[in-house]
Amino acid sequence: MKLLEIYILRRIVQMFLVTLVPVLTIIWTIQVLGRVNLVTDTGQSMGSFMMLATFILPTIVPVVLPFALAIGITQTLTAMNNDSELPVIDAAGASRSIIYRPVLLLAAFLSLFSFVVANFVEPPARVAARKMVAEAYADLLSSVIEEKTFRSIEEGLYVQISERHSGRVLTGLFVVDNRDPNFDLIYYAREGSIDESGTSLTMRDGEVHRKTPDGRISIIKFMSYAFDLSAMSGAETPSLSPGDRSLGFLLNPDLTDPHIIGSAGSYRSELHARLTDWLFPFIFALISLVVAGDSRSHRQTRLHPMVIALVLAFGLRWLGFSFKNLVKQDEAYIFLMYLLPAATTAASVYLLASHRQIRIPSAIWRLVMPTWHRIRQRWTSRLGGRA
């Protein structure tokens, strides 16, 4: 690569990382905090919690990465234009490939990186996270819940035990189940035991109180009663969603798999999403070049190129999700998932080759620009007042 290309690439990479790391950290933190109940409810160690957080990270990288790249490219090229670097490059008679080559090389590398993460890193991480949560909850009653303490297992389900004995035997069981809006259930048993799989609690010598919304109460005594724990504790082998499956499985699914029966559309849409979504970094890079890759005069009234690029990027991503939902319902729409990246790439290449620019229609421009100028003036005045 030429010295100028290395200079442009270095600036774009720096801006890309400056954008990616904070945004990724914020989203990752939000996702992790949503699962902090793994520690509070099951008594897991902080090391287990951090391991779960690590498994979550690959699920958000492919989503954030294309937008960070678009911001990095548009911001870098806009700054170079404002510093008169792009006009100097054009005035010197340099080829536009000096700008295009480093951008497209970086975009191609990040697209391949997204493909690897989405197809070979994310699915195993999802499965590992599911198994970790399932195993943490599977042994919840027999080893984690403190004696003589009420514990909320999930919304509407509370458990208290008096003593815990060897052999997974519990005494003094008290269970309150308000999950069904049609009635409330209160269980009391002198003794109980949990099976080896952790999915069934057998209570002995007790009674159950059943209260309906109209206030009627019925009391049933029992010698033995089996309480299903699978819904709250998770199974030892948790059910897998299409996003948890490997690319090889999606390409050649086992039609006898119970998870596929009745949900073939979800697996179909997931497969074609895996084969197309990894192209978004390259597509967004092309759009960013179309929007900000040319030298323009400072006197030209226009929106910031980053705003235009992000609006187009969000629009394309929304279309991608919409087409995925259509494919889930009917396989006749599969071609749309491949038409979107192909048409966007072709249009962007045509605009770059013909040195055309994306122009906002004058009618929309007259509506948008006054509002944009008012926002800028208010923001400038506030900053000036604080200074």
Short mmCIF file of C-alpha atoms in Angstrom, two decimals, residues 74-311:
data_model
loop_
_atom_site.label_atom_id
_atom_site.label_comp_id
_atom_site.label_asym_id
_atom_site.label_seq_id
_atom_site.Cartn_x
_atom_site.Cartn_y
_atom_site.Cartn_z
CA THR A 74 -17.72 9.12 7.23
CA GLN A 75 -16.16 10.97 10.15
CA THR A 76 -12.61 10.44 8.88
CA LEU A 77 -13.35 11.45 5.28
CA THR A 78 -15.40 14.45 6.41
CA ALA A 79 -12.55 15.61 8.63
CA MET A 80 -10.09 15.17 5.74
CA ASN A 81 -12.37 17.23 3.50
CA ASN A 82 -12.73 19.97 6.11
CA ASP A 83 -8.93 20.05 6.49
CA SER A 84 -8.62 20.37 2.67
CA GLU A 85 -6.84 17.03 2.42
CA LEU A 86 -9.32 15.51 -0.04
CA PRO A 87 -9.27 18.61 -2.33
CA VAL A 88 -5.45 18.51 -2.34
CA ILE A 89 -5.51 14.82 -3.30
CA ASP A 90 -7.87 15.60 -6.20
CA ALA A 91 -5.87 18.66 -7.26
CA ALA A 92 -2.70 16.57 -7.37
CA GLY A 93 -4.34 14.30 -9.95
CA ALA A 94 -4.30 11.24 -7.72
CA SER A 95 -6.66 8.38 -8.50
CA ARG A 96 -9.75 7.95 -6.37
CA SER A 97 -8.56 4.41 -5.67
CA ILE A 98 -6.14 5.90 -3.15
CA ILE A 99 -9.19 6.63 -0.99
CA TYR A 100 -11.30 3.64 -2.00
CA ARG A 101 -8.67 0.90 -1.62
CA PRO A 102 -7.93 1.17 2.14
CA VAL A 103 -11.62 1.59 2.95
CA LEU A 104 -12.70 -1.44 0.94
CA LEU A 105 -9.84 -3.60 2.22
CA LEU A 106 -10.81 -2.82 5.81
CA ALA A 107 -14.49 -3.43 5.01
CA ALA A 108 -13.72 -6.77 3.35
CA PHE A 109 -11.67 -7.88 6.35
CA LEU A 110 -14.42 -6.89 8.81
CA SER A 111 -17.04 -8.65 6.67
CA LEU A 112 -15.05 -11.88 6.80
CA PHE A 113 -14.57 -11.35 10.52
CA SER A 114 -18.34 -10.94 10.95
CA PHE A 115 -18.93 -14.14 8.96
CA VAL A 116 -16.58 -16.11 11.21
CA VAL A 117 -18.05 -14.70 14.42
CA ALA A 118 -21.68 -15.15 13.37
CA ASN A 119 -21.25 -18.71 12.08
CA PHE A 120 -18.46 -20.27 14.11
CA VAL A 121 -18.17 -18.31 17.37
CA GLU A 122 -21.65 -17.04 18.22
CA PRO A 123 -23.58 -20.37 18.02
CA PRO A 124 -21.26 -22.27 20.41
CA ALA A 125 -21.26 -19.26 22.75
CA ARG A 126 -25.06 -19.19 22.77
CA VAL A 127 -25.24 -22.92 23.54
CA ALA A 128 -22.64 -22.62 26.30
CA ALA A 129 -24.56 -19.73 27.89
CA ARG A 130 -27.83 -21.69 27.79
CA LYS A 131 -26.22 -24.76 29.36
CA MET A 132 -24.57 -22.66 32.02
CA VAL A 133 -27.86 -21.03 33.05
CA ALA A 134 -29.69 -24.38 32.91
CA GLU A 135 -27.12 -26.11 35.10
CA ALA A 136 -27.16 -23.23 37.58
CA TYR A 137 -30.92 -23.46 38.02
CA ALA A 138 -31.21 -27.25 37.76
CA ASP A 139 -29.78 -27.80 41.25
CA LEU A 140 -31.30 -24.66 42.72
CA LEU A 141 -33.55 -26.22 45.36
CA SER A 142 -31.31 -29.01 46.50
CA SER A 143 -28.11 -27.06 47.06
CA VAL A 144 -28.51 -23.28 46.82
CA ILE A 145 -31.60 -22.04 48.65
CA GLU A 146 -30.83 -21.18 52.25
CA GLU A 147 -32.76 -22.89 55.00
CA LYS A 148 -35.65 -21.01 56.63
CA THR A 149 -35.47 -18.29 53.98
CA PHE A 150 -38.06 -17.36 51.37
CA ARG A 151 -36.58 -17.29 47.87
CA SER A 152 -38.23 -16.08 44.68
CA ILE A 153 -37.47 -18.66 42.01
CA GLU A 154 -39.25 -16.72 39.27
CA GLU A 155 -42.07 -14.20 39.13
CA GLY A 156 -45.01 -15.62 41.08
CA LEU A 157 -43.15 -18.62 42.52
CA TYR A 158 -41.67 -18.62 46.05
CA VAL A 159 -40.08 -21.44 48.05
CA GLN A 160 -39.03 -21.96 51.65
CA ILE A 161 -37.43 -25.03 53.21
CA SER A 162 -36.80 -25.75 56.87
CA GLU A 163 -33.92 -28.20 56.60
CA ARG A 164 -31.80 -29.82 53.92
CA HIS A 165 -30.60 -33.42 54.37
CA SER A 166 -28.33 -35.71 52.42
CA GLY A 167 -29.69 -37.56 49.42
CA ARG A 168 -31.43 -34.41 48.06
CA VAL A 169 -34.07 -34.67 50.81
CA LEU A 170 -35.81 -31.53 52.10
CA THR A 171 -38.09 -31.09 55.12
CA GLY A 172 -40.60 -28.38 55.97
CA LEU A 173 -41.44 -27.42 52.39
CA PHE A 174 -43.55 -24.32 51.73
CA VAL A 175 -44.29 -23.35 48.11
CA VAL A 176 -46.40 -20.41 46.88
CA ASP A 177 -47.36 -20.50 43.19
CA ASN A 178 -49.14 -17.43 41.79
CA ARG A 179 -48.12 -17.88 38.18
CA ASP A 180 -51.58 -18.87 36.97
CA PRO A 181 -53.97 -15.86 37.03
CA ASN A 182 -56.97 -18.20 37.42
CA PHE A 183 -55.99 -19.43 40.88
CA ASP A 184 -53.33 -19.27 43.60
CA LEU A 185 -51.71 -22.40 45.00
CA ILE A 186 -50.00 -22.86 48.36
CA TYR A 187 -48.23 -26.16 49.06
CA TYR A 188 -47.05 -27.43 52.41
CA ALA A 189 -45.31 -30.76 52.93
CA ARG A 190 -43.42 -32.29 55.82
CA GLU A 191 -40.86 -33.84 53.49
CA GLY A 192 -39.79 -33.81 49.86
CA SER A 193 -37.05 -34.94 47.53
CA ILE A 194 -35.68 -33.83 44.19
CA ASP A 195 -34.83 -36.28 41.44
CA GLU A 196 -31.33 -36.51 39.96
CA SER A 197 -32.23 -34.41 36.91
CA GLY A 198 -33.50 -31.57 39.09
CA THR A 199 -36.76 -31.36 37.13
CA SER A 200 -39.22 -32.88 39.63
CA LEU A 201 -39.94 -32.26 43.30
CA THR A 202 -41.85 -35.06 45.06
CA MET A 203 -43.62 -33.78 48.19
CA ARG A 204 -44.96 -36.20 50.83
CA ASP A 205 -47.44 -35.88 53.69
CA GLY A 206 -48.79 -32.43 52.96
CA GLU A 207 -51.66 -30.37 51.63
CA VAL A 208 -52.35 -27.85 48.88
CA HIS A 209 -54.56 -24.77 49.23
CA ARG A 210 -56.26 -23.59 46.05
CA LYS A 211 -57.80 -20.09 45.95
CA THR A 212 -59.83 -18.80 42.99
CA PRO A 213 -60.32 -15.11 42.10
CA ASP A 214 -63.84 -15.14 43.61
CA GLY A 215 -62.38 -16.00 47.02
CA ARG A 216 -63.26 -19.68 47.16
CA ILE A 217 -60.66 -21.87 48.88
CA SER A 218 -60.27 -25.62 48.60
CA ILE A 219 -57.86 -27.72 50.66
CA ILE A 220 -56.57 -31.08 49.46
CA LYS A 221 -54.41 -33.34 51.58
CA PHE A 222 -52.00 -35.70 49.86
CA MET A 223 -49.63 -38.47 50.76
CA SER A 224 -47.45 -37.84 47.70
CA TYR A 225 -47.45 -35.04 45.14
CA ALA A 226 -45.08 -34.41 42.22
CA PHE A 227 -44.27 -30.77 41.44
CA ASP A 228 -42.76 -30.02 38.03
CA LEU A 229 -39.56 -27.96 38.24
CA SER A 230 -38.52 -28.08 34.58
CA ALA A 231 -40.25 -24.84 33.65
CA MET A 232 -38.47 -22.84 36.33
CA SER A 233 -35.15 -24.60 36.63
CA GLY A 234 -34.30 -25.24 33.03
CA ALA A 235 -33.47 -28.63 31.65
CA GLU A 236 -30.03 -30.23 31.69
CA THR A 237 -30.16 -30.10 27.88
CA PRO A 238 -31.90 -26.78 27.12
CA SER A 239 -33.90 -26.37 23.94
CA LEU A 240 -31.95 -24.78 21.10
CA SER A 241 -33.19 -21.93 18.94
CA PRO A 242 -32.22 -21.45 15.26
CA GLY A 243 -29.61 -18.88 16.33
CA ASP A 244 -27.88 -21.54 18.44
CA ARG A 245 -27.34 -23.90 15.52
CA SER A 246 -24.13 -24.18 13.54
CA LEU A 247 -23.95 -23.27 9.88
CA GLY A 248 -23.43 -26.93 8.96
CA PHE A 249 -26.62 -27.90 10.74
CA LEU A 250 -28.59 -25.12 9.03
CA LEU A 251 -27.29 -26.18 5.61
CA ASN A 252 -28.25 -29.81 6.23
CA PRO A 253 -30.80 -29.89 9.08
CA ASP A 254 -32.01 -33.06 10.71
CA LEU A 255 -35.71 -33.04 9.81
CA THR A 256 -36.42 -35.50 12.63
CA ASP A 257 -35.10 -33.08 15.24
CA PRO A 258 -38.02 -32.18 17.55
CA HIS A 259 -36.90 -28.54 17.62
CA ILE A 260 -37.28 -28.23 13.84
CA ILE A 261 -40.70 -29.83 13.57
CA GLY A 262 -43.24 -27.02 13.45
CA SER A 263 -40.65 -24.24 13.13
CA ALA A 264 -38.96 -24.91 9.80
CA GLY A 265 -39.52 -21.29 8.75
CA SER A 266 -37.35 -19.99 11.59
CA TYR A 267 -34.47 -22.24 10.57
CA ARG A 268 -34.88 -21.27 6.93
CA SER A 269 -34.75 -17.54 7.67
CA GLU A 270 -31.80 -17.99 10.04
CA LEU A 271 -29.80 -19.81 7.36
CA HIS A 272 -30.25 -17.11 4.73
CA ALA A 273 -29.60 -14.38 7.29
CA ARG A 274 -26.28 -16.07 8.13
CA LEU A 275 -25.37 -16.05 4.42
CA THR A 276 -26.20 -12.36 3.87
CA ASP A 277 -25.83 -10.37 7.11
CA TRP A 278 -22.04 -10.66 7.09
CA LEU A 279 -21.99 -8.43 3.97
CA PHE A 280 -23.29 -5.37 5.83
CA PRO A 281 -19.84 -3.99 6.80
CA PHE A 282 -18.84 -3.96 3.12
CA ILE A 283 -22.20 -2.48 2.05
CA PHE A 284 -22.05 0.25 4.69
CA ALA A 285 -18.49 1.06 3.63
CA LEU A 286 -19.64 1.58 0.03
CA ILE A 287 -22.48 3.81 1.19
CA SER A 288 -20.06 5.83 3.33
CA LEU A 289 -17.76 6.33 0.33
CA VAL A 290 -20.68 7.51 -1.79
CA VAL A 291 -21.76 9.94 0.90
CA ALA A 292 -18.39 11.27 2.11
CA GLY A 293 -15.74 10.10 -0.37
CA ASP A 294 -15.78 13.20 -2.56
CA SER A 295 -14.29 16.63 -1.93
CA ARG A 296 -16.92 19.33 -1.46
CA SER A 297 -16.86 23.04 -0.82
CA HIS A 298 -17.51 24.29 2.71
CA ARG A 299 -20.08 26.65 1.21
CA GLN A 300 -22.33 23.81 0.16
CA THR A 301 -25.33 23.53 2.46
CA ARG A 302 -25.80 19.90 3.39
CA LEU A 303 -26.44 17.53 6.24
CA HIS A 304 -23.44 15.98 7.90
CA PRO A 305 -22.40 12.91 5.86
CA MET A 306 -22.52 10.76 9.02
CA VAL A 307 -26.23 11.54 9.44
CA ILE A 308 -27.00 10.53 5.85
CA ALA A 309 -24.87 7.37 6.07
CA LEU A 310 -26.46 6.26 9.35
CA VAL A 311 -29.99 6.92 8.09
#
